[in-house]
mmCIF file of N, CA, C and O in Angstrom:
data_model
loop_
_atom_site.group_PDB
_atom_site.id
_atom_site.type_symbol
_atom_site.label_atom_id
_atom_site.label_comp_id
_atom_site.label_asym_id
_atom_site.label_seq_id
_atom_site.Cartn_x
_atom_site.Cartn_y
_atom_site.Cartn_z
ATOM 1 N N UNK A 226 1.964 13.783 13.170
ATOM 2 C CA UNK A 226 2.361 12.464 12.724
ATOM 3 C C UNK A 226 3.219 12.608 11.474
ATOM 4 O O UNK A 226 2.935 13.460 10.632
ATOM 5 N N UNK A 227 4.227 11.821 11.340
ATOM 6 C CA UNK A 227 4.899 12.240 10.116
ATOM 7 C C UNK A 227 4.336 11.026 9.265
ATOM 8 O O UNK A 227 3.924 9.913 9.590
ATOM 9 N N UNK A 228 4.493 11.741 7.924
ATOM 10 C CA UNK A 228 4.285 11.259 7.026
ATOM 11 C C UNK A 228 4.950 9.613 6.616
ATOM 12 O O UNK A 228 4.270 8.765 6.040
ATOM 13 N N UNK A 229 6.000 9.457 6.929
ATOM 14 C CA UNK A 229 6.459 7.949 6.964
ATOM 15 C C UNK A 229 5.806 7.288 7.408
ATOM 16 O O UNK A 229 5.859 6.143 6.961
ATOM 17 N N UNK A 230 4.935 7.524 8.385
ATOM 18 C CA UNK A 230 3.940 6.527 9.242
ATOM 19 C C UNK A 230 2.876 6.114 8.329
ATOM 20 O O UNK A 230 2.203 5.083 8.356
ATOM 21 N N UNK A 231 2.840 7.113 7.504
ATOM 22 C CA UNK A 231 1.477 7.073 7.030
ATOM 23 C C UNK A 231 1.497 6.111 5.793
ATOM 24 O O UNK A 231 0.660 5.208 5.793
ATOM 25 N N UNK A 232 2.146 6.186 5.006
ATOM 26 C CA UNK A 232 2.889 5.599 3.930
ATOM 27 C C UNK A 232 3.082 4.077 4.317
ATOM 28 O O UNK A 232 2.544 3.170 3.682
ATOM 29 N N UNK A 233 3.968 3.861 5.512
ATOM 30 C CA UNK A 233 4.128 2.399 5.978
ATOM 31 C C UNK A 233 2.939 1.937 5.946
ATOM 32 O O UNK A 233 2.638 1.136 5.061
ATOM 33 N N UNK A 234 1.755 2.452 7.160
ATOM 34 C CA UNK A 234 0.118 1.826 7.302
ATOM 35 C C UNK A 234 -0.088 2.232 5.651
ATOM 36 O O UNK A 234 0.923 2.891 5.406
ATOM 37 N N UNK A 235 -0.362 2.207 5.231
ATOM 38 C CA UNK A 235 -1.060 1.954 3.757
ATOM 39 C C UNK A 235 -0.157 0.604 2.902
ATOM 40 O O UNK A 235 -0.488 -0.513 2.505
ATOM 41 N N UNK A 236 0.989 1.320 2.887
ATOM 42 C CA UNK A 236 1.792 -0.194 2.227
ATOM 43 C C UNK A 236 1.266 -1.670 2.931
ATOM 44 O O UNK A 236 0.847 -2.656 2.325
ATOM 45 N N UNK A 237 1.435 -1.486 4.465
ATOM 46 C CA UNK A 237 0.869 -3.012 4.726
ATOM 47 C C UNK A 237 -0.236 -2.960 4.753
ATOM 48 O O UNK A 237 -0.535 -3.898 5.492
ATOM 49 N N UNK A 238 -1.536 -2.275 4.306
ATOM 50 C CA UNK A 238 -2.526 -2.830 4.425
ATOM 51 C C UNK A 238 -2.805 -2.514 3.018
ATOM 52 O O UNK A 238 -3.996 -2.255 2.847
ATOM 53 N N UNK A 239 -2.038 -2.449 1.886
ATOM 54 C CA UNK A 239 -2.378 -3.435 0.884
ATOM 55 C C UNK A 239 -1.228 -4.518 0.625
ATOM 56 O O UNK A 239 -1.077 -4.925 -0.527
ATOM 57 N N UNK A 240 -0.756 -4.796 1.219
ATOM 58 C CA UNK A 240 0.092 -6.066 1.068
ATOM 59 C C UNK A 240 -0.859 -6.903 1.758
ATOM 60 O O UNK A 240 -1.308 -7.894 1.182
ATOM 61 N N UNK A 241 -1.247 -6.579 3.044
ATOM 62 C CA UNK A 241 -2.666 -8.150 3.441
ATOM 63 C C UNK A 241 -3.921 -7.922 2.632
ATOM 64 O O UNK A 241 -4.629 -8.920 2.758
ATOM 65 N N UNK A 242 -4.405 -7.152 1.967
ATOM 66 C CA UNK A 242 -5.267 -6.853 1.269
ATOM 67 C C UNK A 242 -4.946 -7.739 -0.388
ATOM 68 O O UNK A 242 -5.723 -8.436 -1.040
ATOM 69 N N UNK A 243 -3.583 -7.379 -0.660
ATOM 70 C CA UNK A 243 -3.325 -8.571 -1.862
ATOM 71 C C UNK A 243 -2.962 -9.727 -1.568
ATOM 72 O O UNK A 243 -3.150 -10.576 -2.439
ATOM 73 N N UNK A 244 -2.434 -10.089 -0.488
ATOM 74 C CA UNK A 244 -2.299 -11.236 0.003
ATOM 75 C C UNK A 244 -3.848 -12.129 0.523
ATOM 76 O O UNK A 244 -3.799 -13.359 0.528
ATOM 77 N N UNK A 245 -4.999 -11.510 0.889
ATOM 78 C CA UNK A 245 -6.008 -11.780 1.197
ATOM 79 C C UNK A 245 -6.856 -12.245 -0.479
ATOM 80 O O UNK A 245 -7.630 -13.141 -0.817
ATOM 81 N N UNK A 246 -6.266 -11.210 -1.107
ATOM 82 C CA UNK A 246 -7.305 -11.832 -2.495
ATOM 83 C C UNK A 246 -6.562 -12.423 -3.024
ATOM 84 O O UNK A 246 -6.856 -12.405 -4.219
ATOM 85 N N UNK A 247 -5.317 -13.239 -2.768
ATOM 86 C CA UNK A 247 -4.735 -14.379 -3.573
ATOM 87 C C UNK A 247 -4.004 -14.062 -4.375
ATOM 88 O O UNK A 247 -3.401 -15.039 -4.819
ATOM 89 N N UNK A 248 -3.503 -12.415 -5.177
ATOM 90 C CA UNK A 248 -2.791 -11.723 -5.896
ATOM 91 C C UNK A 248 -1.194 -12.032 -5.453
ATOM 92 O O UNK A 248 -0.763 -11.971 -4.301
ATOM 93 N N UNK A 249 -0.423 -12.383 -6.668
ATOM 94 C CA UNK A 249 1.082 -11.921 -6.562
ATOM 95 C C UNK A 249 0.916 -10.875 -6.671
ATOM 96 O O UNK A 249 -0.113 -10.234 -6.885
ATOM 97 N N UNK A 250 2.618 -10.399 -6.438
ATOM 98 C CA UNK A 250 2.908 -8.981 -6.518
ATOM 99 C C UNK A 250 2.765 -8.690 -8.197
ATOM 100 O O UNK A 250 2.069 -7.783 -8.656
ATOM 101 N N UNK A 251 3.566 -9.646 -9.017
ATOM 102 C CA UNK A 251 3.056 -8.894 -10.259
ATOM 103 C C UNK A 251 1.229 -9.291 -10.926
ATOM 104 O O UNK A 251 0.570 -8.813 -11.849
ATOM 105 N N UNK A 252 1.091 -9.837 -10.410
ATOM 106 C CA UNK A 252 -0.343 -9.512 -10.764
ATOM 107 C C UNK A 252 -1.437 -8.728 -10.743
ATOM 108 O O UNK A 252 -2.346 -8.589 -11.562
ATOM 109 N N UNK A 253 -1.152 -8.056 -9.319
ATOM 110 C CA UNK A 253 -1.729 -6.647 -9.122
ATOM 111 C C UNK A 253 -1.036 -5.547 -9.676
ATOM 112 O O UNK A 253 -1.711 -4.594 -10.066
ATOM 113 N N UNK A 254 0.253 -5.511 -9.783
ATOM 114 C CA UNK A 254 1.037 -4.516 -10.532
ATOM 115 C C UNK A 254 0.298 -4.096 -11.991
ATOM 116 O O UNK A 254 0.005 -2.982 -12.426
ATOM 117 N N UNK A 255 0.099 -5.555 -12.617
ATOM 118 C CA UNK A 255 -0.411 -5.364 -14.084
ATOM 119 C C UNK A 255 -1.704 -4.717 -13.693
ATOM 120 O O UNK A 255 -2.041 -3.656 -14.218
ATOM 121 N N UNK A 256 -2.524 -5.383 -12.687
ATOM 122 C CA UNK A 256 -4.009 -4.568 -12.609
ATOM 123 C C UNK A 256 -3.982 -3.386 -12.682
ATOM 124 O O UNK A 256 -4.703 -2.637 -13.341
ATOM 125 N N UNK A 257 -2.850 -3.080 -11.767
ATOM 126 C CA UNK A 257 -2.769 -1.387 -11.488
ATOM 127 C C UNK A 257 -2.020 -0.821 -12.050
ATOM 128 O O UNK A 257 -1.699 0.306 -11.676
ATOM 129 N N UNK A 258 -1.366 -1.518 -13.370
ATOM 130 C CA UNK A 258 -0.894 -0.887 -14.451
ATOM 131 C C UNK A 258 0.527 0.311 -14.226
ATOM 132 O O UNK A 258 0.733 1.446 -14.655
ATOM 133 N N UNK A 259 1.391 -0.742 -13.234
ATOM 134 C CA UNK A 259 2.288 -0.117 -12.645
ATOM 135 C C UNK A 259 3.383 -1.156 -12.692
ATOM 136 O O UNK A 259 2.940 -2.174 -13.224
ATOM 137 N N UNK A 260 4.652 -1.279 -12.333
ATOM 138 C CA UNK A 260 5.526 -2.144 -12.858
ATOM 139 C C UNK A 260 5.297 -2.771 -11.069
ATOM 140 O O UNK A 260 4.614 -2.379 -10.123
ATOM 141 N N UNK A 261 6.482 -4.168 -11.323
ATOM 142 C CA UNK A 261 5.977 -4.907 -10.061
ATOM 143 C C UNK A 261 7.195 -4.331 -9.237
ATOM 144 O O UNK A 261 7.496 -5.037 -8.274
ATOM 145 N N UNK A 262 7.938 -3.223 -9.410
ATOM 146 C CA UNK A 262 9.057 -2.840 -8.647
ATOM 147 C C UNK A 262 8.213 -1.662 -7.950
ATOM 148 O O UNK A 262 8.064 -1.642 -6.728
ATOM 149 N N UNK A 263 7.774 -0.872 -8.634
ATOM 150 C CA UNK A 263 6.486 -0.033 -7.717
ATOM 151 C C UNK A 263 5.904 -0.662 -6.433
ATOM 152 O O UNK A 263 5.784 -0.395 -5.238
ATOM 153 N N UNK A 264 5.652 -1.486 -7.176
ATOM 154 C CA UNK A 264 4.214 -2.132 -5.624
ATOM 155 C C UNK A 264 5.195 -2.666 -4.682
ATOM 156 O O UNK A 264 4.807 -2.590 -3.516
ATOM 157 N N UNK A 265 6.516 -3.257 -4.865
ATOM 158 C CA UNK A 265 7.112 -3.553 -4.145
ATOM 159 C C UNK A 265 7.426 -2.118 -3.025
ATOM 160 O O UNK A 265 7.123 -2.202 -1.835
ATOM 161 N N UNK A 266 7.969 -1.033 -3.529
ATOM 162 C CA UNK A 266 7.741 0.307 -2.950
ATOM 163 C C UNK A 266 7.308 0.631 -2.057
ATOM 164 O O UNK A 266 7.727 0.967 -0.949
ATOM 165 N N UNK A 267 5.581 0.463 -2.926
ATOM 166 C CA UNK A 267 4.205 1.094 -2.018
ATOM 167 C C UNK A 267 4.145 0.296 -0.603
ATOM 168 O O UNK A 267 4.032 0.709 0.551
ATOM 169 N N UNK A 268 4.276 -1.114 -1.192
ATOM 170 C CA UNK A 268 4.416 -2.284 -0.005
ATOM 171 C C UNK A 268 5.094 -1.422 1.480
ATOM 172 O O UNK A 268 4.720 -1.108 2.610
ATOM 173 N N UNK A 269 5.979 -1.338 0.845
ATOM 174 C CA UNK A 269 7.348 -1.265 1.969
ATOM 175 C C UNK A 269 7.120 0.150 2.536
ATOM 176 O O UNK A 269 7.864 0.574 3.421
ATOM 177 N N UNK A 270 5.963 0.996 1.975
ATOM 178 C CA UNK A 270 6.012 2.294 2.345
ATOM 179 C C UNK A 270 6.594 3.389 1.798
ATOM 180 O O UNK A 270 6.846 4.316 2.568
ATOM 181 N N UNK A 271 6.906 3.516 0.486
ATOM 182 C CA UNK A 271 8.451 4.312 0.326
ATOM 183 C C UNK A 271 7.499 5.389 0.030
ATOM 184 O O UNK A 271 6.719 5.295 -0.918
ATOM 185 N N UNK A 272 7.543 6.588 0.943
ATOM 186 C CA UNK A 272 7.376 7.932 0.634
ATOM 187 C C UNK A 272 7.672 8.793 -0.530
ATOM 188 O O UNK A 272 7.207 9.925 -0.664
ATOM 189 N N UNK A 273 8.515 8.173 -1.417
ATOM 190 C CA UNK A 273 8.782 8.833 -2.458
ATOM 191 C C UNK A 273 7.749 8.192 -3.923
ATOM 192 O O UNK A 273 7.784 8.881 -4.942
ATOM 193 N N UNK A 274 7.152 7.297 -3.930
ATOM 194 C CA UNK A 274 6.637 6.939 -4.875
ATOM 195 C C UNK A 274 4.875 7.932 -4.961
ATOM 196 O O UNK A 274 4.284 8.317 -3.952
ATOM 197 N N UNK A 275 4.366 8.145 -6.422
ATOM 198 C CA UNK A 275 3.696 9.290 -6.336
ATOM 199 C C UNK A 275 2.230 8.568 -6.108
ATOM 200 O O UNK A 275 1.851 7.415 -6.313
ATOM 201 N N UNK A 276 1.651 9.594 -5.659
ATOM 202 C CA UNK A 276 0.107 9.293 -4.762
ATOM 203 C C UNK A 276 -0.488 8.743 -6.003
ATOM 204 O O UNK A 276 -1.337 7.879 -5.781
ATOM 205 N N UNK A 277 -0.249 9.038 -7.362
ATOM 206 C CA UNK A 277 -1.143 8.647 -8.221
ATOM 207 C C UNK A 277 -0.694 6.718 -8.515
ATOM 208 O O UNK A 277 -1.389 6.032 -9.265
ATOM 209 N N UNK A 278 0.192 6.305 -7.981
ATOM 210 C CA UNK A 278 0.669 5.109 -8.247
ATOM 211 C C UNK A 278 -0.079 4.137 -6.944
ATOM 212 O O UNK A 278 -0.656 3.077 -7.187
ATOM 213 N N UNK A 279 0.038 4.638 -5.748
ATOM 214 C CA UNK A 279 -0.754 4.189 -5.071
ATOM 215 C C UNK A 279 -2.436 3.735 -4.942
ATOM 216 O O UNK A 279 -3.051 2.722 -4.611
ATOM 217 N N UNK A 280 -2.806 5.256 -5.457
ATOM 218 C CA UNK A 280 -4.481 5.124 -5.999
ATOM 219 C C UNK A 280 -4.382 4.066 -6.726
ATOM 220 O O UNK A 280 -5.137 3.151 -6.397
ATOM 221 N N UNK A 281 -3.799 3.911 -7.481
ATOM 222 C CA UNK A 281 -3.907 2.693 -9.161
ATOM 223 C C UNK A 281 -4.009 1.251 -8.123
ATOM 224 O O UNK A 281 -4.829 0.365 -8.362
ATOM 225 N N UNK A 282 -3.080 1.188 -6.996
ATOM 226 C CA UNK A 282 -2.875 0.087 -6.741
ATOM 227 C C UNK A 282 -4.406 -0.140 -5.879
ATOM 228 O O UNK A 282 -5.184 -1.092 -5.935
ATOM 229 N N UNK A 283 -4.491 1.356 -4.939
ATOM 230 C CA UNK A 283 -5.776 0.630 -4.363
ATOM 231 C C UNK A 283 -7.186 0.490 -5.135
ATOM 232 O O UNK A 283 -7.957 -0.421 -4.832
ATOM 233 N N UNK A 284 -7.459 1.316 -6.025
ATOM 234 C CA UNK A 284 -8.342 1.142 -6.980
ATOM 235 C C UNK A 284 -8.253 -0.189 -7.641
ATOM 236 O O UNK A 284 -9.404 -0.611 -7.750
ATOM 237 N N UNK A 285 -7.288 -1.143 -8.191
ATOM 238 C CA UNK A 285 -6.976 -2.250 -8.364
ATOM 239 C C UNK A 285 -7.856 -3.171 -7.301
ATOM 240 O O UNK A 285 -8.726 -3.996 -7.580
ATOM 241 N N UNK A 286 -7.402 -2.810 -6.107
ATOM 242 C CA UNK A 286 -8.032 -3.670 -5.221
ATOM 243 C C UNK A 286 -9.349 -3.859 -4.880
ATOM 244 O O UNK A 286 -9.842 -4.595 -4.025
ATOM 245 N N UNK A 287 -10.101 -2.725 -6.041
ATOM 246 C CA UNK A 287 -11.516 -2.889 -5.336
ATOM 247 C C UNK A 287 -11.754 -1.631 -4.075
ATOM 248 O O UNK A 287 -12.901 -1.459 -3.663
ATOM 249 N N UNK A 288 -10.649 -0.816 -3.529
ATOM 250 C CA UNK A 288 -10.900 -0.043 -2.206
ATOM 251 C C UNK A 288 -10.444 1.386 -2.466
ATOM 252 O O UNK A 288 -9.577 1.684 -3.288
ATOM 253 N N UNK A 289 -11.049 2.172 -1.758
ATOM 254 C CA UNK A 289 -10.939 3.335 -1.357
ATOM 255 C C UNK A 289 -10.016 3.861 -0.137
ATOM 256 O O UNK A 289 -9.643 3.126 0.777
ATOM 257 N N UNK A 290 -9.654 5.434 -0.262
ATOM 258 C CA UNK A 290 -8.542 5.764 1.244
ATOM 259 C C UNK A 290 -9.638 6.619 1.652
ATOM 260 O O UNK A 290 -10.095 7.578 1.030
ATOM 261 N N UNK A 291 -10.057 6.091 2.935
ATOM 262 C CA UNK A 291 -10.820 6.812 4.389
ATOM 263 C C UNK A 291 -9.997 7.626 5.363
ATOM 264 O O UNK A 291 -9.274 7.188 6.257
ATOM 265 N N UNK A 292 -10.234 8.903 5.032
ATOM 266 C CA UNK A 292 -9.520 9.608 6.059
ATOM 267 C C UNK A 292 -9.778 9.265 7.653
ATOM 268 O O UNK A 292 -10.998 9.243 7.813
ATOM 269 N N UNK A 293 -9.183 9.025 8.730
ATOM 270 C CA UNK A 293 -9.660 8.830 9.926
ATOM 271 C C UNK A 293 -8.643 9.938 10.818
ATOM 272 O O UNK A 293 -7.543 10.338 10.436
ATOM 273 N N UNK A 294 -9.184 10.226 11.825
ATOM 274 C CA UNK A 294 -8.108 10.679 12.555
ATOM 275 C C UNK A 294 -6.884 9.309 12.913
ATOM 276 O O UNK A 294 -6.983 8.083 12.971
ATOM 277 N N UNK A 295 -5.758 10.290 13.099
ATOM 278 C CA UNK A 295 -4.439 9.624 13.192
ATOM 279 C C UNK A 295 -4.164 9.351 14.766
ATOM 280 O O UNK A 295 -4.286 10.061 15.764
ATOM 281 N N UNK A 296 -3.755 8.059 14.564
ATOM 282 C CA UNK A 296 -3.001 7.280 16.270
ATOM 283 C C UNK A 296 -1.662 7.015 16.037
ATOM 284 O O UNK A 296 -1.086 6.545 15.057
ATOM 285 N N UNK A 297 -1.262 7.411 17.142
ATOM 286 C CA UNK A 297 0.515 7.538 17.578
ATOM 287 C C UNK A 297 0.443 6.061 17.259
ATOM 288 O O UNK A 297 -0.499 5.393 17.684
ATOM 289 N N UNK A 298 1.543 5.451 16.420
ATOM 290 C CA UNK A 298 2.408 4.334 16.601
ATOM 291 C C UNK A 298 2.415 3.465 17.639
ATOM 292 O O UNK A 298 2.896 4.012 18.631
ATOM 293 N N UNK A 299 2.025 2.131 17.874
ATOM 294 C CA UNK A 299 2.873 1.566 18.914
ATOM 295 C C UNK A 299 3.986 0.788 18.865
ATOM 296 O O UNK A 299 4.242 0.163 17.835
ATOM 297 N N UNK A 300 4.802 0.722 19.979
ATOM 298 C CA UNK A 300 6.001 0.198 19.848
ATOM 299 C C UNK A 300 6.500 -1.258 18.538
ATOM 300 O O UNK A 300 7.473 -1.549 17.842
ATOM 301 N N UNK A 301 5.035 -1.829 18.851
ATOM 302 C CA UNK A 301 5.054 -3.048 17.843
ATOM 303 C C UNK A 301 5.499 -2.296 16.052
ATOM 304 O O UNK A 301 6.089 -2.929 15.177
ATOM 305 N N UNK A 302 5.021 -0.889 15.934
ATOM 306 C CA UNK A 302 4.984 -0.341 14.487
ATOM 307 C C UNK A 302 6.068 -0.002 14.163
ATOM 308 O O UNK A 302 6.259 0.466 13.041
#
């Protein structure tokens, strides 16, 4: 699985994850003590932003990353 995949599924599932707790984008940014151009990033998936910026954001949220085994994409992704 490449890594872009992986990056995308995490970006959107904290974008419904901040969207679920009622958070703007810069409001969780400040939580996670990251600028609101970051989270915009993480959102969108961008592979280049560093793992430690991500943690901040999901730690922000209250959540943890669960390793699971990996599923191929579907066409919808």
């Amino acid at each position: 699985m490449d890594s872009s995949v992986i990056t995308q599924r995490i970006g959107s599932q904290v974008r419904t994850m901040r969207l679920n707790r009622g958070y703007k984008q810069a409001e969780l940014a400040l939580l996670a003590g990251i600028t609101r151009q970051k989270l915009i990033e993480i959102e969108q998936g961008s592979p280049t932003v560093s793992m430690n910026a991500y943690a901040r954001v999901i730690a922000a949220l209250g959540s943890e990353v669960k390793l699971v085994p990996a599923t191929m994409p579907t066409l919808e992704e």
